[in-house]
Coordinates of C-alpha atoms and ligand atoms in Angstrom, one line a residue:
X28 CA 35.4 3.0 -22.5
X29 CA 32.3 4.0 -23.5
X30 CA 32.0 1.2 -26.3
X31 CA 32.8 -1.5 -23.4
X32 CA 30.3 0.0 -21.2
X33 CA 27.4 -0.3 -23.4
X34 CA 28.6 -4.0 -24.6
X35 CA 28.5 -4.6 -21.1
X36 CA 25.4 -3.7 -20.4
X37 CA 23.8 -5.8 -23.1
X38 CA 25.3 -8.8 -22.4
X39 CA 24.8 -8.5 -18.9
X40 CA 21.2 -8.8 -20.0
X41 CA 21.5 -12.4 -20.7
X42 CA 21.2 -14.8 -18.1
X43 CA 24.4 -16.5 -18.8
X44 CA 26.3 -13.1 -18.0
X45 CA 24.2 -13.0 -15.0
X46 CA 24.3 -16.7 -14.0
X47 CA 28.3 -16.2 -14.0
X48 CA 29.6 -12.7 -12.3
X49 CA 28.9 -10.1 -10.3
X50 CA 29.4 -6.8 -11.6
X51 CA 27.9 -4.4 -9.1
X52 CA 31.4 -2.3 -8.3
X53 CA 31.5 -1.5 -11.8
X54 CA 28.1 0.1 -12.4
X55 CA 28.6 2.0 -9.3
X56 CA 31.7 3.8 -10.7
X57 CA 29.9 4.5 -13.9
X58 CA 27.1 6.5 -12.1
X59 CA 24.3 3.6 -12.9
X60 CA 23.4 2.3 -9.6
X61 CA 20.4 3.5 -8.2
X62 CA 19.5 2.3 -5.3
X63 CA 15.9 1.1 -5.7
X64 CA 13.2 -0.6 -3.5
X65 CA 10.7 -3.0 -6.0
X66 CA 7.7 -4.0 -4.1
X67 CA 5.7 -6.7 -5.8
X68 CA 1.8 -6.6 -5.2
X69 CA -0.2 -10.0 -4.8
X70 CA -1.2 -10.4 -8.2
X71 CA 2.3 -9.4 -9.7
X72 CA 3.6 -12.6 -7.2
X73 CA -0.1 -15.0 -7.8
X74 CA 2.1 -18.0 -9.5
X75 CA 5.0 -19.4 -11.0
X76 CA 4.0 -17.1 -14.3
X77 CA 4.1 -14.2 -12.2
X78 CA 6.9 -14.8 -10.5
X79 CA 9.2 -15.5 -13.6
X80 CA 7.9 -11.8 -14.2
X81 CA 9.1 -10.6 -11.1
X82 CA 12.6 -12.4 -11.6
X83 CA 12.9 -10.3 -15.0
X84 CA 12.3 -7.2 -13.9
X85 CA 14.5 -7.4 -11.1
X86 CA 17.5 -8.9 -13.5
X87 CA 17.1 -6.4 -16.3
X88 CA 18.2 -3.4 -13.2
X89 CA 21.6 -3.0 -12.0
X90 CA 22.6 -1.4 -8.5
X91 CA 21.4 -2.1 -4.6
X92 CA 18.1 -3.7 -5.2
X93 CA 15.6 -4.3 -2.3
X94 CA 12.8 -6.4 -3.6
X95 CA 9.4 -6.1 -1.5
X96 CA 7.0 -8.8 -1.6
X97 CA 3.3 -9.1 -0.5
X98 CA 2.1 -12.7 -0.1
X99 CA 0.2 -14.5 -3.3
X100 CA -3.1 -12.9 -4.6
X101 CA -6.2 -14.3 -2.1
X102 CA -3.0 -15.6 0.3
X103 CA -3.6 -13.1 3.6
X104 CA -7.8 -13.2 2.5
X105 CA -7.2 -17.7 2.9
X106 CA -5.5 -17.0 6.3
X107 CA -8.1 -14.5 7.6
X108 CA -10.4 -17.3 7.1
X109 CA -8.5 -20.0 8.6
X110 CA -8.4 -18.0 11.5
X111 CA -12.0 -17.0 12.1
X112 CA -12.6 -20.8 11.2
X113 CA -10.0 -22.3 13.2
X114 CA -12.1 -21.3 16.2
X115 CA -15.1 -23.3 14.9
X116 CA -13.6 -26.1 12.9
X117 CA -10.0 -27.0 13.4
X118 CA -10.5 -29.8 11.2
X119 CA -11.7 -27.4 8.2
X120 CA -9.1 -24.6 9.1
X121 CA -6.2 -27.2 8.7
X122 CA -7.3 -28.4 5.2
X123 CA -7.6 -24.8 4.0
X124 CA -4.1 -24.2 5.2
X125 CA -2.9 -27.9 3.8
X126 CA -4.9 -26.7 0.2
X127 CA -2.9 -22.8 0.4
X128 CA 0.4 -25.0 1.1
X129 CA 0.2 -26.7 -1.6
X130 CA 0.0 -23.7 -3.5
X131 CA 3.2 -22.5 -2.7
X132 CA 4.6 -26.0 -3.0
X133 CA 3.6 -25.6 -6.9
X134 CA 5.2 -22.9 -6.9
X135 CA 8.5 -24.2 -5.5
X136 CA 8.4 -27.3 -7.3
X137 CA 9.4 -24.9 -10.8
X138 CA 12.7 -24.6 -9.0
X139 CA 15.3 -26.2 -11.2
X140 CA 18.2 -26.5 -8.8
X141 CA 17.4 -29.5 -6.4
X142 CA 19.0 -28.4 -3.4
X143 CA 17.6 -25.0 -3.7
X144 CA 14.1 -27.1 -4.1
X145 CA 14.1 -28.9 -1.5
X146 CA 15.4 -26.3 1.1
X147 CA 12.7 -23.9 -0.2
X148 CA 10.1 -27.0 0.5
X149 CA 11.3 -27.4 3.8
X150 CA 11.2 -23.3 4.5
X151 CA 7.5 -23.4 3.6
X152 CA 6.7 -26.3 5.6
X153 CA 8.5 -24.5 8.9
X154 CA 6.4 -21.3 7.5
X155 CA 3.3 -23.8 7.5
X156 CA 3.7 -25.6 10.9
X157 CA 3.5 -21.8 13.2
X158 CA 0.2 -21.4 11.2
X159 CA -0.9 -24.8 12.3
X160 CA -0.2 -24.2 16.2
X161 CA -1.8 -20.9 15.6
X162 CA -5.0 -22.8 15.0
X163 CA -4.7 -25.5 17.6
X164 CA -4.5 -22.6 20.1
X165 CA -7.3 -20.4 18.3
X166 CA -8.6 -24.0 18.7
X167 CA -8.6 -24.8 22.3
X168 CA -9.8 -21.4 23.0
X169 CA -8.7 -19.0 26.2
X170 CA -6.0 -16.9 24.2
X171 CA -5.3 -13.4 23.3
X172 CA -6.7 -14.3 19.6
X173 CA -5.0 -10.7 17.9
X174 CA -1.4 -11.7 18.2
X175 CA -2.1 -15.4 16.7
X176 CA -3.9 -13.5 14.1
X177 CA -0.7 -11.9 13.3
X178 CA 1.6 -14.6 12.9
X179 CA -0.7 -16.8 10.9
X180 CA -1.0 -13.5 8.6
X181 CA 2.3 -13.1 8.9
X182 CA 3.1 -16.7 6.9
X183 CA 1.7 -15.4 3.8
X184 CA 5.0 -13.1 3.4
X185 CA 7.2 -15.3 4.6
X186 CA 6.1 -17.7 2.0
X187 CA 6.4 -15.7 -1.4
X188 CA 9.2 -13.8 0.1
X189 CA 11.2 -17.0 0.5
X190 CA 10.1 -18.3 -2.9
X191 CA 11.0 -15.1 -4.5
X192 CA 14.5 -15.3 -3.1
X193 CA 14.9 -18.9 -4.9
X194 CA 13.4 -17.9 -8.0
X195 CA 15.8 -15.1 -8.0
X196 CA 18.8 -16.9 -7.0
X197 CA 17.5 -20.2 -9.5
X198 CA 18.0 -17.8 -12.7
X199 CA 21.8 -16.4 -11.1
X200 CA 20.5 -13.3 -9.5
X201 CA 22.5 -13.6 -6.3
X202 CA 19.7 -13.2 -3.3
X203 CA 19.9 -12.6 -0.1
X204 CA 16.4 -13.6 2.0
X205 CA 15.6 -11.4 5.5
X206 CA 13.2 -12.2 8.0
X207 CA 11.1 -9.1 8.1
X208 CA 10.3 -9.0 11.8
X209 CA 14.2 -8.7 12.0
X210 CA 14.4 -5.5 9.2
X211 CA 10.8 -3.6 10.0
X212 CA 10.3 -3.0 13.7
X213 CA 7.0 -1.7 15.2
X214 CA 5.0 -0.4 18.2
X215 CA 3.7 -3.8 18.9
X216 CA 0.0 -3.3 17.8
X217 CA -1.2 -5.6 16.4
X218 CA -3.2 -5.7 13.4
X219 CA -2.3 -2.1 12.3
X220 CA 1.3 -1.9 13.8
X221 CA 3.0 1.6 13.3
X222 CA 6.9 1.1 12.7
X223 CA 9.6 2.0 14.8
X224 CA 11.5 4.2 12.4
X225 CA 14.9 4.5 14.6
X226 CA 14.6 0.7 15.5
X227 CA 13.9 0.1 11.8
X228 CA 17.2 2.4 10.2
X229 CA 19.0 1.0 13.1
X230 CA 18.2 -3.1 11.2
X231 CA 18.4 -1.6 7.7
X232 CA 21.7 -0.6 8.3
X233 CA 22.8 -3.8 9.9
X234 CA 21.0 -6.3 7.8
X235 CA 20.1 -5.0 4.6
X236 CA 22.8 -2.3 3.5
X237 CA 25.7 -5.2 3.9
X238 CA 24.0 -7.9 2.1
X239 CA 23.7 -5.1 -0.8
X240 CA 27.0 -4.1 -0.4
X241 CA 28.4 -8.1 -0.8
X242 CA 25.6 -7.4 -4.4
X243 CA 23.4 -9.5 -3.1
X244 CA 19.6 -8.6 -3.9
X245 CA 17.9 -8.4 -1.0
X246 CA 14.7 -10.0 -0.7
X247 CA 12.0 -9.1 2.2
X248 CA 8.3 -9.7 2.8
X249 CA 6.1 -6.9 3.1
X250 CA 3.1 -6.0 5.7
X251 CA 5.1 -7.7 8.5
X252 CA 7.1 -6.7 11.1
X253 CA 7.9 -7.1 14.7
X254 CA 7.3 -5.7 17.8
X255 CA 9.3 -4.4 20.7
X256 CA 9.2 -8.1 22.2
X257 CA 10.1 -9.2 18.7
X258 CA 6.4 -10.6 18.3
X259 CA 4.9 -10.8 15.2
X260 CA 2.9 -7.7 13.7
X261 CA 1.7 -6.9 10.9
X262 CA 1.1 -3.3 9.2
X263 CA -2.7 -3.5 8.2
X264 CA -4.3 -5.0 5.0
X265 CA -2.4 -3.4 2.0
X266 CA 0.7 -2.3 3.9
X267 CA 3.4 -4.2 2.0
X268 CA 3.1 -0.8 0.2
X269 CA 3.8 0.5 3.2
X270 CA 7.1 -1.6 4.0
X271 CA 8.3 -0.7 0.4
X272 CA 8.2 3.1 2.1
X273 CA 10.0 2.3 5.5
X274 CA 12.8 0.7 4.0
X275 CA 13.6 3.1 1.4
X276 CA 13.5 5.6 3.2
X277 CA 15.5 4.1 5.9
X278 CA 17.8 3.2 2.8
X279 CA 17.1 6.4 1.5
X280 CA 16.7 5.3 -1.8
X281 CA 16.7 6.8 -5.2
X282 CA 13.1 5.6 -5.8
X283 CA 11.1 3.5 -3.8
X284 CA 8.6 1.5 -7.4
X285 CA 5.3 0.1 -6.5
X286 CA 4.8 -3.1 -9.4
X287 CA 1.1 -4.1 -9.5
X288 CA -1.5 -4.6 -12.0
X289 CA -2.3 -1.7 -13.5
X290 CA -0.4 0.8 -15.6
X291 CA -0.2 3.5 -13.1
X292 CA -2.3 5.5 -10.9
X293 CA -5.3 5.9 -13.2
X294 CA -7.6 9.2 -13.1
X295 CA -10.1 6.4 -11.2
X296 CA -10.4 3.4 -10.1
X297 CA -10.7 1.3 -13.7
X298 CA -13.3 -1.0 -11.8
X299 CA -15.9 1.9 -11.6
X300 CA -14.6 4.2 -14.5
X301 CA -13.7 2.2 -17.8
X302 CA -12.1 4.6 -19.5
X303 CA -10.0 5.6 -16.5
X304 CA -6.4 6.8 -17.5
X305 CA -2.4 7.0 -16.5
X306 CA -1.7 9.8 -14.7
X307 CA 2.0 10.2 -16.0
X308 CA 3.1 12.3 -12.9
X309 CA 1.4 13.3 -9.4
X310 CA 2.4 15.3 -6.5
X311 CA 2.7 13.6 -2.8
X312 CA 0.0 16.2 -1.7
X313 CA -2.6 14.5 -4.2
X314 CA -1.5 11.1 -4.1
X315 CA -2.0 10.7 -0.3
X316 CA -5.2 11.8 -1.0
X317 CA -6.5 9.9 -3.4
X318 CA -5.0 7.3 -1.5
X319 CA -6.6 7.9 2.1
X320 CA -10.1 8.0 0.1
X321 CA -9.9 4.8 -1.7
X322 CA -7.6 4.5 -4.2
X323 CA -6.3 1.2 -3.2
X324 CA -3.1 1.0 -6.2
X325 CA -1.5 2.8 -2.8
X326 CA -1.8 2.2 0.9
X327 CA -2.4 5.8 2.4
X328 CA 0.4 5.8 4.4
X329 CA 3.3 5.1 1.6
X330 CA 3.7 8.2 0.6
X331 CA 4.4 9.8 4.3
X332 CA 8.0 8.4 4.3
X333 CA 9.1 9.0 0.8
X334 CA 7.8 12.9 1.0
X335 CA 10.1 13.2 4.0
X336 CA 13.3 12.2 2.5
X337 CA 12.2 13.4 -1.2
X338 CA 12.3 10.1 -1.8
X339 CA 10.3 9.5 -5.8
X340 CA 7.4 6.8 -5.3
X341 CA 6.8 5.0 -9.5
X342 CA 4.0 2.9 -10.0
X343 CA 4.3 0.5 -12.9
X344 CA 2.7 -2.7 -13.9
X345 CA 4.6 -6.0 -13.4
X346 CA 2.7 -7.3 -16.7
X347 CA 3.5 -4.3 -18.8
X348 CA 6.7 -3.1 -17.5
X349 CA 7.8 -1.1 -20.6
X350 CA 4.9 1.0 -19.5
X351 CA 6.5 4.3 -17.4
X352 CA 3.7 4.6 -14.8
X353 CA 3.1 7.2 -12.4
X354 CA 5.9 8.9 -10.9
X355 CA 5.1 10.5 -7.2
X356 CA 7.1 13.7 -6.4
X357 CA 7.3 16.6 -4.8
X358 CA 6.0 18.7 -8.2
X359 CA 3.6 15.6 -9.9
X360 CA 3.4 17.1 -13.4
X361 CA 2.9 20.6 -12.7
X362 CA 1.0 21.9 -15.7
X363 CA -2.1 22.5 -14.0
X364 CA -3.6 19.1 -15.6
X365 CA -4.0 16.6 -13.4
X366 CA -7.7 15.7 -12.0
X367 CA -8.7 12.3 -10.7
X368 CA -11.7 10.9 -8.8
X369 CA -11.6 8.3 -5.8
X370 CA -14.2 6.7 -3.4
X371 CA -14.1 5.2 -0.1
X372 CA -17.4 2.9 1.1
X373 CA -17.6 2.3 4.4
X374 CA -17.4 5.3 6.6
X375 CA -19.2 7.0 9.0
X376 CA -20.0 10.6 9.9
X377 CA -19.5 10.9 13.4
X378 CA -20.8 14.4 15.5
X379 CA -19.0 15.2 18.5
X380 CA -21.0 18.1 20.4
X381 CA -20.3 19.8 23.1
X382 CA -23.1 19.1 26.3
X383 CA -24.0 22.6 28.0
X384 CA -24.8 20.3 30.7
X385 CA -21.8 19.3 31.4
X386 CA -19.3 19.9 34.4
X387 CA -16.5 22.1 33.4
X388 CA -13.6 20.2 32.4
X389 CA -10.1 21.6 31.5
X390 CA -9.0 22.5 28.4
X391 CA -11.0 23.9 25.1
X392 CA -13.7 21.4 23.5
X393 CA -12.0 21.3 20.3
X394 CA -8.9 20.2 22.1
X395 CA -10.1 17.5 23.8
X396 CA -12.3 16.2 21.1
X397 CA -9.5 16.0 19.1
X398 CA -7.3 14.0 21.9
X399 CA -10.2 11.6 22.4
X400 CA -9.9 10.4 18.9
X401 CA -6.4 10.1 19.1
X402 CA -6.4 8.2 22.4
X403 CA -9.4 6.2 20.7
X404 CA -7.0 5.6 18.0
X405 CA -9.5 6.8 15.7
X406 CA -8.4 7.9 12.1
X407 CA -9.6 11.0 11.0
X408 CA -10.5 11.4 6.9
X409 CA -11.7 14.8 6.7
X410 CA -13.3 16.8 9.9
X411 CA -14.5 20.3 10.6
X412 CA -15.0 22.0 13.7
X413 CA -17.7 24.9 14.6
X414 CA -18.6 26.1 17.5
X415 CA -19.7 23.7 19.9
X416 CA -19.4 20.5 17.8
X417 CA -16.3 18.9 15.7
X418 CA -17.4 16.8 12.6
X419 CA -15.1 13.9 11.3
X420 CA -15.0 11.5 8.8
X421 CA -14.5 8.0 10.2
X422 CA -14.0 4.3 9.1
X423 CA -17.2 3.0 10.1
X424 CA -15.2 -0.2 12.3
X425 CA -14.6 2.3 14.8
X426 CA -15.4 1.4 18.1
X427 CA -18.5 3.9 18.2
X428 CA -19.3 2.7 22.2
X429 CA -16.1 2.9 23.3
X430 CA -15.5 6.5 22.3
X431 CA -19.1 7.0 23.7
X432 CA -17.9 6.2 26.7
X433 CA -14.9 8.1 26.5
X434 CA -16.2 11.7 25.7
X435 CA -19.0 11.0 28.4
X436 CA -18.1 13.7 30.6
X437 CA -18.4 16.6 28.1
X438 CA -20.1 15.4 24.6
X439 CA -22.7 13.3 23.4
X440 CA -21.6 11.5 19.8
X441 CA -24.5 11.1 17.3
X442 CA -23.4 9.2 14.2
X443 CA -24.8 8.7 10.9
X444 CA -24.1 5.6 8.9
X445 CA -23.8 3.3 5.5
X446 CA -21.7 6.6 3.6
X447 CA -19.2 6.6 1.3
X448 CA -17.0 9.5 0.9
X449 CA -15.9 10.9 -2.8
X450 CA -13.0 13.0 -3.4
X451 CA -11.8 15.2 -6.7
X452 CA -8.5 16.1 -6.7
X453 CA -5.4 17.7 -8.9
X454 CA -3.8 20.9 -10.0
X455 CA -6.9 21.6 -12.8
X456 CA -9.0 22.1 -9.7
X457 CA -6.8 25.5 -8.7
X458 CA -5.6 25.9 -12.7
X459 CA -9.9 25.7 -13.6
X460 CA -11.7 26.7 -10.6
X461 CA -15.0 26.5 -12.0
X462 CA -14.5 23.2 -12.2
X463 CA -15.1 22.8 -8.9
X464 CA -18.0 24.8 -8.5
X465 CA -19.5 23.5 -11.6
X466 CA -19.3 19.8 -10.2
X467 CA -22.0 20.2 -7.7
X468 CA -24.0 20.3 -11.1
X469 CA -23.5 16.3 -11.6
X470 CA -24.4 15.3 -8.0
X471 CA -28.2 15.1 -9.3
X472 CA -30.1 14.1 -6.2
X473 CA -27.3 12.3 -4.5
X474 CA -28.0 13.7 -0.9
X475 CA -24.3 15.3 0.2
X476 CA -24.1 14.8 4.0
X477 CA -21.0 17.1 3.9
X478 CA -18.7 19.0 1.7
X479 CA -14.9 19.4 2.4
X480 CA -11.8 21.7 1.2
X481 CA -9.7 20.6 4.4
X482 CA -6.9 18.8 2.2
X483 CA -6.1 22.6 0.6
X484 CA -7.1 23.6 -2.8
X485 CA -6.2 20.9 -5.4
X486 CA -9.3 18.8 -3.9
X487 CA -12.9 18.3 -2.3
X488 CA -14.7 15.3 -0.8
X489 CA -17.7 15.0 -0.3
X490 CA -19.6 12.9 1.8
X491 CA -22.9 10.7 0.0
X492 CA -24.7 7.8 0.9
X493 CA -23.0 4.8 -0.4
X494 CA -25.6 3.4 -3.0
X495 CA -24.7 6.9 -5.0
X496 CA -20.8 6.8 -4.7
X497 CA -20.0 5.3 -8.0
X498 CA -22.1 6.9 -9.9
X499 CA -21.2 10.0 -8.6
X500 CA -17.3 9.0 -9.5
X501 CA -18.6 8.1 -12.8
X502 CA -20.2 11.4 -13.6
X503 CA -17.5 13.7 -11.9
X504 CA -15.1 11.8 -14.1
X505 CA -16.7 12.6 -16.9
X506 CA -17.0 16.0 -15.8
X507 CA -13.7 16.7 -15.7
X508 CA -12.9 15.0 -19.3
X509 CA -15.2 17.0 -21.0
X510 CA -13.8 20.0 -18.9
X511 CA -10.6 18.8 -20.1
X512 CA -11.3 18.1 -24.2
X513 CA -12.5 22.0 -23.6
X514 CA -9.3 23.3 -22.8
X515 CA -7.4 21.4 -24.9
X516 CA -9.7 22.7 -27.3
X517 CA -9.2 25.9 -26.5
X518 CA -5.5 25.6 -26.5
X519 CA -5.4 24.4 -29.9
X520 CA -7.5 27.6 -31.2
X521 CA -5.5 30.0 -29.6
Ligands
ADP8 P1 -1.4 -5.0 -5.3 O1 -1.8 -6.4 -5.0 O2 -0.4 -4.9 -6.4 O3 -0.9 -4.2 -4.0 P2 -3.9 -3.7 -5.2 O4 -5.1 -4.6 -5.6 O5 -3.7 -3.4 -3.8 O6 -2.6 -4.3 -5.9 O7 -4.0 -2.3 -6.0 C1 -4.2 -2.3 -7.4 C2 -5.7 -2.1 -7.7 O8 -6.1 -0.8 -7.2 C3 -6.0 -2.0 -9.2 O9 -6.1 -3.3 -9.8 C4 -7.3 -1.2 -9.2 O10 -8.4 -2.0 -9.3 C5 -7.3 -0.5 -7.9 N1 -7.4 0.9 -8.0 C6 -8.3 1.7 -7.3 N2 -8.2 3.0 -7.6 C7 -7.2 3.1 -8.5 C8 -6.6 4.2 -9.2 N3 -7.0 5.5 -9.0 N4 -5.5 3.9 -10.0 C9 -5.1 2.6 -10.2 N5 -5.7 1.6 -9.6 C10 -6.7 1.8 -8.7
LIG9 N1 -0.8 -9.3 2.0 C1 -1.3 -8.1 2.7 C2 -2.8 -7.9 2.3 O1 -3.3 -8.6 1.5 C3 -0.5 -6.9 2.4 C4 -0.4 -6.4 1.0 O2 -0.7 -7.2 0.1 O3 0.0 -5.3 0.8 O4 -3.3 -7.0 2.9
MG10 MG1 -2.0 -3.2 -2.5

């Protein structure tokens, strides 16, 4: 049996084998289906190249496979435009759209099956005529502009999603497409929807567990979804991450793998460290961090649903896939070695204090400064609170006058500006203390506005003025390699 099995496996490699059966029943019973969720970032989906890529991947796995797709590298930027244009110059905003259609037409066009072409062509166009009524009513003006926004964003997964399915099905990978407003369903905000997690298991189990039941691969764009109305939302820039999360969790899936392009989660971002490297293994605890403070190969909120059902997050590149990546667990590597460095521009340092002027109001300060911000819907990065005054961390696009406004009664705000926040973090930090308290040697006469433990022991932030973040990530990086060829130093000695 044994002998069959592995004969079987090879030559289901080829994609005649493919092209011809289905053979899904029979890996189950052999213990080899996992049941995986394969999100494809922008890059790993920018062209035909790409895609062919993506296509490979996906064929070389066996099992329930739910592919994730963000829409074509630049894709959601082009539509951002077109819709801040599209209230200027309709004229301009349409040839944008017409010049990103064709892009996806180029695309399509590699198709080799002419039926499939052609209904793939027409899908895009459909795709492409929402986003041209979203302009001609950002156009004539008068409208609620957020949910147009949405759907004209919202064309950018429908696209590669769709052309994904094709390719797929093209090379004999059955495929089965979903709408993803019908699969992820959401609060209805728009712009930064949050997902309606019994709504959401509730279409999982109705629309995606069947089609991978029939062994069908099941194709869905990311970053989109749909609100209680069934109007279009989307999840907030870089949340196809964040779709890959929803769904395999509500599949609960054996590992929910993040394809981009890069080799893993690096020990900093490669663009400001050049010598950055793979982190084979890191815990949920630290990769949410590094995450909420700027490590964009994972949007923040990804790792909230896998931790809950224990569910393995593995980031891999989709140009290197015989790389292992990073896998994302409960333990991360557990050896005490992991220590990485991530920055965040753009963020604010917002006071909340208490006014002794003020007419008593109900409740403690800290509590209602707290609810404020949530009401505000205001995201907190790190935040302290002493005494009469509560410190937090902001994303400087907050709505500083409207939360003004809001505390009124009991606190003034005062803010301070144009910061960047930096954050250490990994087991080496609690394995080598001092290398936490030898750090504040490198920050030189960056000026720290604050200084944070609040995410527990394995990390720090600090808060800088943004002109001295990368440096500061440079040096602390090198900091903790030089910490690091010391103890492996001292290992070998002993
Ligand atoms: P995708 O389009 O696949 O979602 P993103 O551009 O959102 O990809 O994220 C991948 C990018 O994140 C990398 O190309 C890299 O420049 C950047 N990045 C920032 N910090 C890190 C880090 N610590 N590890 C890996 N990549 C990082
Ligand atoms: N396409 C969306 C963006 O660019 C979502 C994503 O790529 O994750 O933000
Ligand atoms: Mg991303």
């Amino acid at each position: 049996v044994r002998s069959i099995t592995l004969k079987k496996v090879f030559s289901l490699r080829t994609k005649q084998t493919r092209r011809t059966r289905s053979t899904g029943g029979f890996f189950v019973c052999l213990g080899e289906a996992m049941m995986v969720v394969l999100k494809f970032g922008g890059t790993s989906v920018a062209d035909a190249e790409a895609i062919a890529r993506v296509v490979a991947i996906v064929g070389a796995r066996r099992g329930p496979r739910t592919v994730v797709v963000s829409a074509l590298a630049g894709a959601t930027d082009a539509l951002l435009d077109i819709a801040a244009v599209a209230a200027m110059d309709a004229a301009r905003a349409r040839l944008s759209l017409a010049a990103l259609v064709r892009r996806h037409h180029d695309i399509a066009a590699t198709i080799e099956d002419a039926a499939r072409r052609h209904q793939l062509g027409a899908d895009i166009e459909g795709f492409a005529r929402t986003v041209t009524r979203g302009i001609d009513k950002i156009a004539a003006g008068g409208v609620d502009v957020p949910p147009i926004v949405d759907t004209l964003l919202a064309a950018g997964e429908l696209w590669s999603s769709r052309i994904v399915a094709a390719c797929l099905a093209d090379e004999g990978i059955a495929s089965h497409w979903l709408d993803a407003r019908s699969v992820v369903r959401t609060d209805g905000r728009h712009g930064s929807a949050a997902p309606d997690f019994a709504a959401t298991q509730e279409a999982v189990s109705g629309l995606v567990r069947p089609a991978l039941a029939l062994d069908r691969v099941v194709v869905v764009g990311g970053f989109v979804g749909s609100g209680p109305a069934g109007e279009t939302t989307t999840l907030g820039r870089g949340g196809s991450d964040y779709s890959a999360a929803i769904v395999g969790a509500c599949l609960q899936a054996d590992a929910i793998e993040i394809w981009t392009d890069v080799d893993g989660v690096l020990s900093a971002d490669p663009r400001v460290v050049a010598d950055a490297r793979v982190l084979p293994a890191l815990s949920y605890a630290d990769a949410h961090v590094l995450a909420s403070f700027g490590a964009k190969v994972l949007h923040p909120k990804t790792i909230e649903p896998a931790a809950a059902r224990g569910i393995p997050v593995v980031v891999r590149n989709s140009r290197r896939p015989e790389e292992p990546g990073t896998r994302i667990d409960a333990d991360g590597a557990g050896d005490g070695q992991v220590a990485a460095v991530a920055s965040r521009a753009g963020v604010s340092l917002v006071q909340i204090v208490a006014r002794r002027s003020a007419a008593p109001v109900d409740g403690s300060f800290a509590a209602l400064a707290f609810q404020s911000l949530s009401d505000a819907g205001v995201s907190v990065v790190v935040g302290e609170f002493s005494d009469d005054r509560l410190t937090v961390v902001v994303d400087e696009s907050f709505d500083l006058e409207g939360f003004r406004a809001r505390v009124a009664l009991f606190a003034d705000v005062r803010v301070r500006a144009g910061l960047a926040a930096v954050c250490a973090v990994g087991d080496r930090l609690t394995s080598e203390p001092q290398l936490v308290t030898d750090a504040f040697g490198v920050f030189n006469d960056a000026s720290v506005h604050f200084v944070s433990r609040s995410n527990g022991r394995t990390s720090f932030a600090v808060i800088v003025d943004d002109r001295d973040a990368h440096g500061l990530v440079a040096r602390l990086h090198d900091h903790f390699r030089v910490g690091m060829c010391a103890a492996t130093e001292a290992a070998a000695l002993r």
